[in-house]
Short mmCIF file of C-alpha atoms in Angstrom, two decimals:
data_model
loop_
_atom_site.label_atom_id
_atom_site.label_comp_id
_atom_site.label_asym_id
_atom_site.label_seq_id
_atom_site.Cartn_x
_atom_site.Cartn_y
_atom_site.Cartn_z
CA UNK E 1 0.00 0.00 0.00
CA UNK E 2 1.18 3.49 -1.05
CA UNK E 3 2.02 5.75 1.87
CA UNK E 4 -0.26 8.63 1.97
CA UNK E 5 0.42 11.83 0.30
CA UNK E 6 1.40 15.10 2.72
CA UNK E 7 2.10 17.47 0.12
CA UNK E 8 0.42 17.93 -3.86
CA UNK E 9 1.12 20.45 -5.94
CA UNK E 10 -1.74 21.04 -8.89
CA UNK E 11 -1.10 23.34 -12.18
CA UNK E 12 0.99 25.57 -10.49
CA UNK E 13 1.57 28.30 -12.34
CA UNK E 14 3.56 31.60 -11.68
CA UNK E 15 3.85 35.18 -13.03
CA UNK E 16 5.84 38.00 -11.97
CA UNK E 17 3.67 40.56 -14.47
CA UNK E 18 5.04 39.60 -18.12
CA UNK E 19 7.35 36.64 -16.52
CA UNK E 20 5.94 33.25 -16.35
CA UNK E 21 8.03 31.57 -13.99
CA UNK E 22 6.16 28.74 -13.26
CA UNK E 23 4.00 27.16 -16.55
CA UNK E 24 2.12 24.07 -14.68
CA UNK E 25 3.69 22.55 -11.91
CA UNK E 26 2.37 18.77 -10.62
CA UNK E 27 3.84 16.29 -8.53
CA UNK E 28 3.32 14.60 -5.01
CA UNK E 29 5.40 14.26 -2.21
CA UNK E 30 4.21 11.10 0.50
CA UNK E 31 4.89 10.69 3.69
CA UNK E 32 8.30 9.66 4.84
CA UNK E 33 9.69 10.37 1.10
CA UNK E 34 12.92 12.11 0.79
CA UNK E 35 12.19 14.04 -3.02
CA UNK E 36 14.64 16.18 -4.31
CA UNK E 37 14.29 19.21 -7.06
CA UNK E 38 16.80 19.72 -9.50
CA UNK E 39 17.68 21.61 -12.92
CA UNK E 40 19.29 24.60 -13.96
CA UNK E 41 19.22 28.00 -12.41
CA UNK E 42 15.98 30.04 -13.11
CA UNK E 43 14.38 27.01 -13.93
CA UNK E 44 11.87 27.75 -10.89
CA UNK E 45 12.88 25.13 -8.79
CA UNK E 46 12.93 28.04 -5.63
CA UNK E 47 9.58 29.89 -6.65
CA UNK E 48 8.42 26.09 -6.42
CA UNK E 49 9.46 25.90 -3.30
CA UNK E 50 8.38 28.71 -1.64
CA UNK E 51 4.81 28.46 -3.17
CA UNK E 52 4.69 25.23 -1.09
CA UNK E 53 3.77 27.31 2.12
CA UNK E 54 2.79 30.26 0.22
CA UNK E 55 5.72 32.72 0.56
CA UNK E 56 4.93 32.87 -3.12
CA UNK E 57 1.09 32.95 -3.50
CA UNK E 58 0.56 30.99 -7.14
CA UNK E 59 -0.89 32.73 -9.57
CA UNK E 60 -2.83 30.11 -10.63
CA UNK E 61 -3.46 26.01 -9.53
CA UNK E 62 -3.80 24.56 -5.88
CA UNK E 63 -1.03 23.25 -3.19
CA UNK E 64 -2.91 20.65 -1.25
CA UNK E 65 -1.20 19.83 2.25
CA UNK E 66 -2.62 17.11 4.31
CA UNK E 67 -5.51 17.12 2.29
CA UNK E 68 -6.18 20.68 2.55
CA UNK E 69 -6.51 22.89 -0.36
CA UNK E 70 -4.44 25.96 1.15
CA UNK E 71 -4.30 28.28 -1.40
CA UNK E 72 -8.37 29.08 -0.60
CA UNK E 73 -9.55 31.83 0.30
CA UNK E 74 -9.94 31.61 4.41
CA UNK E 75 -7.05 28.89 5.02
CA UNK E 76 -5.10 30.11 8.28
CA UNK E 77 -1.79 30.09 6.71
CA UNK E 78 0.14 31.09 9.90
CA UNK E 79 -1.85 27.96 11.48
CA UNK E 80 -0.90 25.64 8.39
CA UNK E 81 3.13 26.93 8.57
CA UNK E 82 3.78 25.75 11.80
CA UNK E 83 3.64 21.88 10.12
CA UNK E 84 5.76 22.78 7.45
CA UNK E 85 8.96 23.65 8.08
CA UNK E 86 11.45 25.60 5.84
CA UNK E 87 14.93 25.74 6.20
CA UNK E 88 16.44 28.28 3.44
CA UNK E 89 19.85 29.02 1.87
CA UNK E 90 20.99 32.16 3.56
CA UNK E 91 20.08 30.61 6.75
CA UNK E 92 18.15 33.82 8.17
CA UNK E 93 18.84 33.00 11.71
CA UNK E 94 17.84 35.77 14.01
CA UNK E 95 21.18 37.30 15.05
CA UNK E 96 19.71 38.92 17.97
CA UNK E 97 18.86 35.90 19.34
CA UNK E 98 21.12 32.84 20.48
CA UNK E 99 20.74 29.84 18.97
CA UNK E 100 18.44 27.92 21.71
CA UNK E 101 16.38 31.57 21.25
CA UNK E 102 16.45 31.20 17.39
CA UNK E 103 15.20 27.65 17.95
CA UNK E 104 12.35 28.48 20.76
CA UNK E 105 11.42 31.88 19.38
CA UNK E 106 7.79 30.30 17.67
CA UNK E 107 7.14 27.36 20.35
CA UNK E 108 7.24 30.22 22.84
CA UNK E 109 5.32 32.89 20.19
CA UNK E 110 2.91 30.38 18.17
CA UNK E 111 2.68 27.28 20.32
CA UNK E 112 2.81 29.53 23.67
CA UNK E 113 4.90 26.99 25.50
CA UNK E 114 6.62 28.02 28.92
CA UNK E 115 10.40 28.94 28.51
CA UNK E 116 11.13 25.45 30.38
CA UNK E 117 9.13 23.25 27.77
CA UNK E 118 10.52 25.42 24.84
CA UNK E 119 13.79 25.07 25.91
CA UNK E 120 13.30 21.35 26.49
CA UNK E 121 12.17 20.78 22.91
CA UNK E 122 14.68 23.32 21.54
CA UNK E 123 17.66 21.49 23.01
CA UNK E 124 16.46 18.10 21.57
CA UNK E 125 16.03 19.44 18.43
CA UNK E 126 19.50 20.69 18.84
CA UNK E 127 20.63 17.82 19.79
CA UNK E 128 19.53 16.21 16.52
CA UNK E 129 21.56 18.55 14.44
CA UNK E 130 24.40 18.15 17.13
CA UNK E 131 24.59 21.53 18.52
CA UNK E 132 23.41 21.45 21.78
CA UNK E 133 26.73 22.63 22.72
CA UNK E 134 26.46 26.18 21.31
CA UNK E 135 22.90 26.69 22.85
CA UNK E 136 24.33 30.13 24.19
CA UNK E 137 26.15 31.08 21.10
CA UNK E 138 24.98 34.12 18.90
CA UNK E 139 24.69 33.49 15.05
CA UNK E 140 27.34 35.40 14.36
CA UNK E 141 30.05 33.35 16.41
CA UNK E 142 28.99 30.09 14.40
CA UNK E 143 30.70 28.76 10.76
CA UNK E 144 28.43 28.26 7.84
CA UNK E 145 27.60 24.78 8.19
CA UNK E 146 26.87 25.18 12.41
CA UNK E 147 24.37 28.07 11.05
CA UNK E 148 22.74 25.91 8.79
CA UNK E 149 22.62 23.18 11.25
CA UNK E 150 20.69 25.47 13.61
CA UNK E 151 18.40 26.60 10.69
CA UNK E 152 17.48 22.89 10.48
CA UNK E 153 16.74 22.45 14.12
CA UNK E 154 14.73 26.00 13.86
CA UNK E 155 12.17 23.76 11.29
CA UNK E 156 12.55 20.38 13.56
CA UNK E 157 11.46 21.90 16.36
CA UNK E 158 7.76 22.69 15.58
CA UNK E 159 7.59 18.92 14.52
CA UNK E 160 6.29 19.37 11.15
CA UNK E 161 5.16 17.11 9.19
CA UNK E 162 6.98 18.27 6.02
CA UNK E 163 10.77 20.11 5.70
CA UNK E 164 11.04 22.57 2.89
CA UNK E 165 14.97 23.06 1.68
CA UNK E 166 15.39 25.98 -0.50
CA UNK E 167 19.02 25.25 -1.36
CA UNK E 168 20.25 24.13 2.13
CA UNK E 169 24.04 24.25 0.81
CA UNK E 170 24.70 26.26 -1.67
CA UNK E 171 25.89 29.64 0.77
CA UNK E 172 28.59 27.03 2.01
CA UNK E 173 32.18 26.56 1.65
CA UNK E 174 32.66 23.37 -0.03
CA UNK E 175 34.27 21.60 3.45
CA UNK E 176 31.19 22.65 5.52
CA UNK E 177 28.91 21.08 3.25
CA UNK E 178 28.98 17.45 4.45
CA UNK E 179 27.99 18.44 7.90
CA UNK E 180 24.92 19.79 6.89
CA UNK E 181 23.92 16.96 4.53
CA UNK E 182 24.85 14.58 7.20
CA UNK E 183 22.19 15.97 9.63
CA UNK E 184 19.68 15.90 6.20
CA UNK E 185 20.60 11.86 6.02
CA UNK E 186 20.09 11.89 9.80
CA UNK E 187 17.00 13.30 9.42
CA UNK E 188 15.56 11.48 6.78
CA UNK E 189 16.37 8.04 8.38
CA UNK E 190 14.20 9.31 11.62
CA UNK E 191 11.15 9.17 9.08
CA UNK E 192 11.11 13.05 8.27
CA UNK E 193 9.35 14.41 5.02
CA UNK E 194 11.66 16.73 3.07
CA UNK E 195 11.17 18.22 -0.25
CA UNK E 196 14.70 19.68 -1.46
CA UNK E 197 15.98 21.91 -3.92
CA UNK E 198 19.33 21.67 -4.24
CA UNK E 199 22.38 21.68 -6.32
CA UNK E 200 23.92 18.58 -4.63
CA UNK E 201 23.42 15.81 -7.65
CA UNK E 202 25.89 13.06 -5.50
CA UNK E 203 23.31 13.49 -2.46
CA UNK E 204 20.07 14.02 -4.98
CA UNK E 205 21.37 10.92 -5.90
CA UNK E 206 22.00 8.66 -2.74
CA UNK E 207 19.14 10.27 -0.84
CA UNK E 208 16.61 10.83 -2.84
CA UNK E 209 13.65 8.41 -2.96
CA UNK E 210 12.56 10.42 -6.08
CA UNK E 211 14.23 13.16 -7.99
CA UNK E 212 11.84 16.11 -9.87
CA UNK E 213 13.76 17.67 -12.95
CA UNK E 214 12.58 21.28 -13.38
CA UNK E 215 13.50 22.86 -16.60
CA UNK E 216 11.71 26.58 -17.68
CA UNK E 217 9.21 26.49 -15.31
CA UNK E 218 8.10 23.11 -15.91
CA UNK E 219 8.82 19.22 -14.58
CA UNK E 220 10.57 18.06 -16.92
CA UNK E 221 11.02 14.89 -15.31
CA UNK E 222 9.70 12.89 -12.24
CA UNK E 223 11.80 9.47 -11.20
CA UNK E 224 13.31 7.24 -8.99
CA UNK E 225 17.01 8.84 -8.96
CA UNK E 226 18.24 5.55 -10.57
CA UNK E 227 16.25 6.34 -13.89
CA UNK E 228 16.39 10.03 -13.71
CA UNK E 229 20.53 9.82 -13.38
CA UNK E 230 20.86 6.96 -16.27
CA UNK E 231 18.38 9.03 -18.37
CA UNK E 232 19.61 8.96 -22.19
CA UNK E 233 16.59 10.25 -23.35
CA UNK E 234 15.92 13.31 -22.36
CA UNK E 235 18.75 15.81 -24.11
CA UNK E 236 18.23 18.40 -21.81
CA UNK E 237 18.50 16.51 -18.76
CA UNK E 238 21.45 15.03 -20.00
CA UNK E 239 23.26 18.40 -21.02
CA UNK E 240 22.36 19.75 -17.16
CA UNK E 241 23.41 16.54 -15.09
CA UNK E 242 26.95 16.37 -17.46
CA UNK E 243 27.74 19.67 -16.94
CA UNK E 244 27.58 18.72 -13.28
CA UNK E 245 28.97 15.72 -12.85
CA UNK E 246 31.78 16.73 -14.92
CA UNK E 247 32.82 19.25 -12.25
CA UNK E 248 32.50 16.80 -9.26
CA UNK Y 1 44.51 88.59 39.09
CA UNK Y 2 40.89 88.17 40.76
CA UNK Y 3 38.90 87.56 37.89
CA UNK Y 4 37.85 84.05 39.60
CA UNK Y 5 35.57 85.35 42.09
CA UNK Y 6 33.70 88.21 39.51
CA UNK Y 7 33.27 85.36 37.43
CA UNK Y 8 31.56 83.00 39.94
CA UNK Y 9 29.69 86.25 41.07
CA UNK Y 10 28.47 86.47 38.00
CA UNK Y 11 27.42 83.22 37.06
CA UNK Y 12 26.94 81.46 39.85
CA UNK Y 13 25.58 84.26 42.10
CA UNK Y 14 24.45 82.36 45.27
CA UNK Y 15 22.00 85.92 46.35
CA UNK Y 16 20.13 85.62 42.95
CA UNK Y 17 20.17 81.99 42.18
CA UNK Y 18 18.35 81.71 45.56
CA UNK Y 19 15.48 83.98 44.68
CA UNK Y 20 15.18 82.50 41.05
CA UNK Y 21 15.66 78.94 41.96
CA UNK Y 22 12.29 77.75 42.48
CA UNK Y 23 10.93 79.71 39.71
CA UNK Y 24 13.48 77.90 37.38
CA UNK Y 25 13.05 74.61 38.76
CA UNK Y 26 9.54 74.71 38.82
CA UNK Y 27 9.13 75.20 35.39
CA UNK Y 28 11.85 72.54 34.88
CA UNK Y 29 9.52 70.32 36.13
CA UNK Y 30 6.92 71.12 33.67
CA UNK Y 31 9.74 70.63 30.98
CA UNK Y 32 10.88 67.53 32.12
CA UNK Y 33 7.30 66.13 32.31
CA UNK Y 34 6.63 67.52 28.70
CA UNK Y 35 9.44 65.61 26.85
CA UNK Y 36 9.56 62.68 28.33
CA UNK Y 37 5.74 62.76 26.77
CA UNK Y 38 6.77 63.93 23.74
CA UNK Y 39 9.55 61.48 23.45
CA UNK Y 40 7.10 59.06 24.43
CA UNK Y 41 4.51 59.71 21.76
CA UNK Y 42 6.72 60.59 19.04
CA UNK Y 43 8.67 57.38 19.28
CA UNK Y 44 5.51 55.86 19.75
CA UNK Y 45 3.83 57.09 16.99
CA UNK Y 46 7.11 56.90 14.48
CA UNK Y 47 7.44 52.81 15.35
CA UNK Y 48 3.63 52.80 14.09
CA UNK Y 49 4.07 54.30 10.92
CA UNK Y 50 7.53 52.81 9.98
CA UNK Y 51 5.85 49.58 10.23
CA UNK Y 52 2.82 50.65 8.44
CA UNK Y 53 4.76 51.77 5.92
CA UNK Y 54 6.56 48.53 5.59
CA UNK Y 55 3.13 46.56 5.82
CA UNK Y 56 1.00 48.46 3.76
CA UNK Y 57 1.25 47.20 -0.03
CA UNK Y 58 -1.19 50.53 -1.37
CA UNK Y 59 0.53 53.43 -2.71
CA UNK Y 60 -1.91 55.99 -1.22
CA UNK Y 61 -0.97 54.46 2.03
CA UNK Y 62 2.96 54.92 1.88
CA UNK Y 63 2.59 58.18 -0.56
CA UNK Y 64 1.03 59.26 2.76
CA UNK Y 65 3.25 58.52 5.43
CA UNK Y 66 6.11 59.72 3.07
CA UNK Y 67 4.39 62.75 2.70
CA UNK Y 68 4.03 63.34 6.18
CA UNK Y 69 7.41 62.72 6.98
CA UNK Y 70 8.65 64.96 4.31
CA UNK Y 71 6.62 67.82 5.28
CA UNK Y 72 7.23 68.01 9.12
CA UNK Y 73 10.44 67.33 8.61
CA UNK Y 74 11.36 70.43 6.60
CA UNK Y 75 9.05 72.42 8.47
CA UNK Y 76 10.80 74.92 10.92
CA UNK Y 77 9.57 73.93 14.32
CA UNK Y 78 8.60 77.21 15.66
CA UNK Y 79 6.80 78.42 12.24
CA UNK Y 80 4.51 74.94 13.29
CA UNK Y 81 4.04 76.08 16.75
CA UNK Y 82 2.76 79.71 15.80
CA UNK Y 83 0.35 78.43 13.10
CA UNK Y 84 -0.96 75.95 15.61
CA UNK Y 85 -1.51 78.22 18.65
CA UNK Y 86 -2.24 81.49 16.11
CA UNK Y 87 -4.35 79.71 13.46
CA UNK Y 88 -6.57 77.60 15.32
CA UNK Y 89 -8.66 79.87 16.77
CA UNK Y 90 -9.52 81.39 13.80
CA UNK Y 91 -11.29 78.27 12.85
CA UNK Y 92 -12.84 77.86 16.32
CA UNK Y 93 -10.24 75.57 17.49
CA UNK Y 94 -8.64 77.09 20.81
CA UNK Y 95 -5.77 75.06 22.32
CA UNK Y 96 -3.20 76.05 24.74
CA UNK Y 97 0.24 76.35 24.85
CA UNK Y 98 1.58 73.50 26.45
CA UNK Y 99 -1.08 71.41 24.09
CA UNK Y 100 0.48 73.17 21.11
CA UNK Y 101 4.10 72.31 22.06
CA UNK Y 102 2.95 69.03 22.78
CA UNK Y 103 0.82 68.41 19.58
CA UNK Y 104 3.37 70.09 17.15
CA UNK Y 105 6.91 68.06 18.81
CA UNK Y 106 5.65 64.68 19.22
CA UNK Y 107 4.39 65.07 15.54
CA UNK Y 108 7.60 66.13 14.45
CA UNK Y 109 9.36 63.71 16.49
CA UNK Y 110 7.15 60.70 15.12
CA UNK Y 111 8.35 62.10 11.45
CA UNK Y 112 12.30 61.87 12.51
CA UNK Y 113 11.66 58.76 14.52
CA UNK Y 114 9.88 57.03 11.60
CA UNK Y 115 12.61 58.00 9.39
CA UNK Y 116 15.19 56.09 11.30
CA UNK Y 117 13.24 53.17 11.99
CA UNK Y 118 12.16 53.01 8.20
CA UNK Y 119 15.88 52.94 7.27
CA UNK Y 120 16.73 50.30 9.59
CA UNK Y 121 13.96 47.94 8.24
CA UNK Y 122 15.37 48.45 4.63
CA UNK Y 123 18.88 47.19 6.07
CA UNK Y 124 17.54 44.20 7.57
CA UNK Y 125 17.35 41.18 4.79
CA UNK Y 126 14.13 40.06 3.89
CA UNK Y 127 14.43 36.65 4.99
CA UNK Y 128 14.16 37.64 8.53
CA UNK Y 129 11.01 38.13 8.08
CA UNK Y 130 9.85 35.09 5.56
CA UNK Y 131 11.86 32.76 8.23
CA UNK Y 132 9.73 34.20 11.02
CA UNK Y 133 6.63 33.97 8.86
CA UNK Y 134 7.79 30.29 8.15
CA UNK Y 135 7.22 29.19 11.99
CA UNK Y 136 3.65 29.93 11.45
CA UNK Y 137 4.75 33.33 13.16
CA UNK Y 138 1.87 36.10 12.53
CA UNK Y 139 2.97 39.72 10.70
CA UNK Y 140 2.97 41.32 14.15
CA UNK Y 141 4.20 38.78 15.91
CA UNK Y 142 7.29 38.64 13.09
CA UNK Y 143 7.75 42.32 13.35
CA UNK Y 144 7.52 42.45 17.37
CA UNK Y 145 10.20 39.61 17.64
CA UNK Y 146 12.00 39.92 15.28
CA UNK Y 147 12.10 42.77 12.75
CA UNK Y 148 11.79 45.39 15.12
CA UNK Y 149 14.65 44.53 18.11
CA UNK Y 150 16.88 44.77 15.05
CA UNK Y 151 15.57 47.54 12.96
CA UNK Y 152 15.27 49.78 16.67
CA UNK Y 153 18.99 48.66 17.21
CA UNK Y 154 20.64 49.76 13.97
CA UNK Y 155 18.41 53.07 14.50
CA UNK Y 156 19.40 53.43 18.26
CA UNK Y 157 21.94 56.15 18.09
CA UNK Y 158 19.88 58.28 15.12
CA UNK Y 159 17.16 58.28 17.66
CA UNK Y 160 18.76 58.84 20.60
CA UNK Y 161 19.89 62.22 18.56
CA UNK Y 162 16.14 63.47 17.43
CA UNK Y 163 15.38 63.15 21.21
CA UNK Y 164 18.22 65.83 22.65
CA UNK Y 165 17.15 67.76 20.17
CA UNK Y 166 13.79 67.41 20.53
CA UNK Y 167 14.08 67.79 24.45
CA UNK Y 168 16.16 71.56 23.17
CA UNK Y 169 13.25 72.58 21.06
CA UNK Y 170 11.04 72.92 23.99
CA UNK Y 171 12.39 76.01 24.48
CA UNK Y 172 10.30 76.77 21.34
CA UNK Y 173 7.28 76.91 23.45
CA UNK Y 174 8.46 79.90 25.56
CA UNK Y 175 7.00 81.45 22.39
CA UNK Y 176 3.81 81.29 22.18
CA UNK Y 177 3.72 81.53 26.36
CA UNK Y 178 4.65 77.93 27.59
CA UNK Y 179 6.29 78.03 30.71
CA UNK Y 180 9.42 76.42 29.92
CA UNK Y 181 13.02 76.20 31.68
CA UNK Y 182 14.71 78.01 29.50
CA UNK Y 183 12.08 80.88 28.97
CA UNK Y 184 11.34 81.16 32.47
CA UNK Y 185 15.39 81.49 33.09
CA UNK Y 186 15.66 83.79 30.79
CA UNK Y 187 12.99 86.30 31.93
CA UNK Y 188 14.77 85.38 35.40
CA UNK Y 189 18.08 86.42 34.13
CA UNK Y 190 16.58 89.68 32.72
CA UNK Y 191 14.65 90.52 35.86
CA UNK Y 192 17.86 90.47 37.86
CA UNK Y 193 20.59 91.43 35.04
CA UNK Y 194 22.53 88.72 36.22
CA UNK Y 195 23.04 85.42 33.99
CA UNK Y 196 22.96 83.09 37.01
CA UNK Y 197 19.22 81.72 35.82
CA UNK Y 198 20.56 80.68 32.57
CA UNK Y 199 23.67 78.82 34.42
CA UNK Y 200 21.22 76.94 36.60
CA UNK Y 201 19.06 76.20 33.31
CA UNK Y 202 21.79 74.82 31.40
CA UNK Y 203 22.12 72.16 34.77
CA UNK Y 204 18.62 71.63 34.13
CA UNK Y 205 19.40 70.37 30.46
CA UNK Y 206 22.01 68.34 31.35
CA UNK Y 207 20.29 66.86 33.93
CA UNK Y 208 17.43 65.80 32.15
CA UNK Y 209 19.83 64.95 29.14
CA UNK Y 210 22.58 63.60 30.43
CA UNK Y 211 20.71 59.71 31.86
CA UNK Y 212 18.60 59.64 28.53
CA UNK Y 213 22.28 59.53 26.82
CA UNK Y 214 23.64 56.86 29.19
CA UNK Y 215 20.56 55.01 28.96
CA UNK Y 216 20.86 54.63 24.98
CA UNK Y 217 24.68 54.04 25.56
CA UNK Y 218 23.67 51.35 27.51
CA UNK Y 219 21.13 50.00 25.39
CA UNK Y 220 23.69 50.24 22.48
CA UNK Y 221 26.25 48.25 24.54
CA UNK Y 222 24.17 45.32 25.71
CA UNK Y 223 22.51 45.08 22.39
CA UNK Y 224 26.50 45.40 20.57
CA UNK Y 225 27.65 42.51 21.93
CA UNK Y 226 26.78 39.89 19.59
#
């Protein structure tokens, strides 16, 4: 039996006034699956993204979460956000908060926990992305990859049922990079949902329980990663993935 | 050489600063009282329509509020203050002084005030906010917790300047008859030919100025840290 689906996107389609971004967007993502997003730049793999808990409102076509059409009128977004997390490529940590704040800020503002259950499920969450250790630490006194590990633990903590990552490694020096995909293999093998856009093809690869191949504003492809990386058939796929795998 | 003493007598005379003392001080206190509700309105009212201005997605709305801000900011305070207390009544509006002062600095204030805590929302990056809004955070909530703290931090030291000189420009309202420290020393000083009023005066200003400048220093040090 197929696992049930947390996350559908329907003909999504997105304009920035003359600029069609997005021309018809479809695809699924079940629970537990790890699916990644791939293709070249300005293909609208981000805008994708970020329509998935409406940064970007569509301009057209429905995301359904949890079997709730969210792009209607009268959805409370704010209440729907808090089970999807999103962890995005500049980080955005708050850097007047410490980490353990940056983690607790919305159980203690949306969930209204106490600052002693906050703090409990803030350091487990830290503990997942092993920093637990810099609980006191400002964003500023952290590397790249500790930043991003944070950001990750931000998401985790609300317990959503979905991760959003808009690029989770590409503001990263190439050494810090593991780290972060580490804790994203971590995570997935604890059962977490995570849609990914990223530039990573060796962990798109590994990871991925399905790969989606964006190319001008469309999927151009939607696979197992074994097909979609032994693809002949599809020249523009092909010209994409050799031009990366040629620089690993 | 005894130019020591003449100059203390002068200044400092102990004779004339007791007899204008509590006439100074007195108004002092009125002073005092008046900025700290000015500063408390104008920064008040400045935080409201910086983030309403950042909110707001209709043109009429910021077109507005940068019209507002444009205005009273170019406006010489004490041509404000004489419309308001000499204009008003003309259209059945009577008002008194220290309402005029009040009125016409805290809405010159708020202009300034916005100002700096516009530009310090345009520095911070975007994605503080869309990460807040990502928790399932509300706008206000976002803007309460996280926005503002940083916006009012990188503005700290710009606002910290509007309110000296807003806290100087009460003198202003000596003008059109408020009973300010600086008017009532000066009419003192006059009274007595002696500048002794104005001496105490000035340790009025520094009084009241002096701990709101240590105050933001400290604010800007345990906010600097990190």
């Amino acid at each position: 039996m197929q696992k049930r689906i947390i996350l559908e996107a329907v003909g999504i389609r997105k304009d920035y006034g003359a600029l069609q971004v997005l021309k018809g967007v479809d695809f699924r993502v079940r629970e537990g699956e790890l699916v990644s997003i791939i293709g070249p730049s300005g293909s609208g793999k981000s805008s994708m993204l970020r329509c998935c808990n409406l940064l970007e409102r569509p301009t057209a076509g429905q995301i359904v979460f949890d079997g709730i059409d969210i792009t209607r009128e009268g959805v409370n977004i704010n209440h729907v956000r808090q089970n999807i997390g999103m962890v995005f490529q500049q980080f955005n940590l708050y850097p007047h908060l410490t980490v353990l704040g940056n983690v607790t800020l919305a159980l203690r503002c949306v969930k209204k926990l106490s600052r002693a259950e906050a703090s409990e499920i803030g350091m487990a969450a830290l503990a997942q992305v092993d920093m637990a250790g810099k609980r006191d630490a400002y964003p500023n006194q952290l590397s790249g990859g500790q930043k991003q590990r944070v950001g990750i633990a931000r998401a985790v903590a609300l317990h959503p049922q979905i991760i959003l990552f808009d690029e989770p490694t590409s503001a990263l020096d190439p050494e810090l990079v593991s780290s972060v995909l580490g804790v994203m293999r971590k995570l997935r093998e604890a059962g977490m949902t995570m849609l990914v856009v990223t530039h990573e093809m060796g962990f798109a690869k590994e990871v991925s329980d399905r790969v989606i191949f964006m190319d001008g504003g469309v999927v151009a492809a939607n696979d197992t990663p074994e097909r979609i990386f032994a693809a002949q058939d599809n020249e523009r796929m092909q010209s994409f993935l050799s031009r990366f795998l040629n620089e690993k | 050489m005894d130019a020591t003493p003449s100059l203390i007598h002068t200044f400092f005379n102990p004779d004339i600063l007791a007899k204008t003392a509590p006439i100074v001080l007195a108004s002092a206190g009125q002073t005092v009282l008046l900025g700290f509700l000015i500063i408390v309105c104008g920064i008040g009212l400045g935080i409201l329509l910086a983030s309403l201005r950042y909110y707001t997605r209709r043109r009429t709305v910021t077109a507005l509020i940068v019209g507002y801000v444009d205005v009273l900011r170019a406006l010489p305070p004490l041509v404000l203050l004489i419309v308001v207390y000499f204009a008003l009544p003309y259209v059945n509006v009577s008002i008194d002084a220290t309402l005029a002062t009040f009125l016409c600095l805290s809405a010159i204030l708020s202009a300034f005030i916005e100002e700096c805590v516009w530009s310090g929302i345009a520095a911070l990056a975007q994605g503080q906010m869309e990460a807040a809004r990502s928790t399932g955070m509300t706008w206000s909530a976002a803007m309460r917790h996280v926005v503002l703290p940083q916006a009012l931090k990188i503005a700290l030291p710009q606002i910290t300047n509007r309110c000296i000189a807003t806290i100087k420009n009460t003198a202003l309202g000596s003008v059109i008859g408020f009973n300010e420290v600086l008017g009532s020393a000066q009419a003192a000083s006059s009274d007595f030919a002696n500048p002794t009023p104005l001496t105490l005066s000035a340790l009025v200003y520094i009084a009241m100025i002096l701990p709101f400048v240590l105050f933001s220093r400290y604010l800007e040090h345990r906010t600097g840290s990190h």
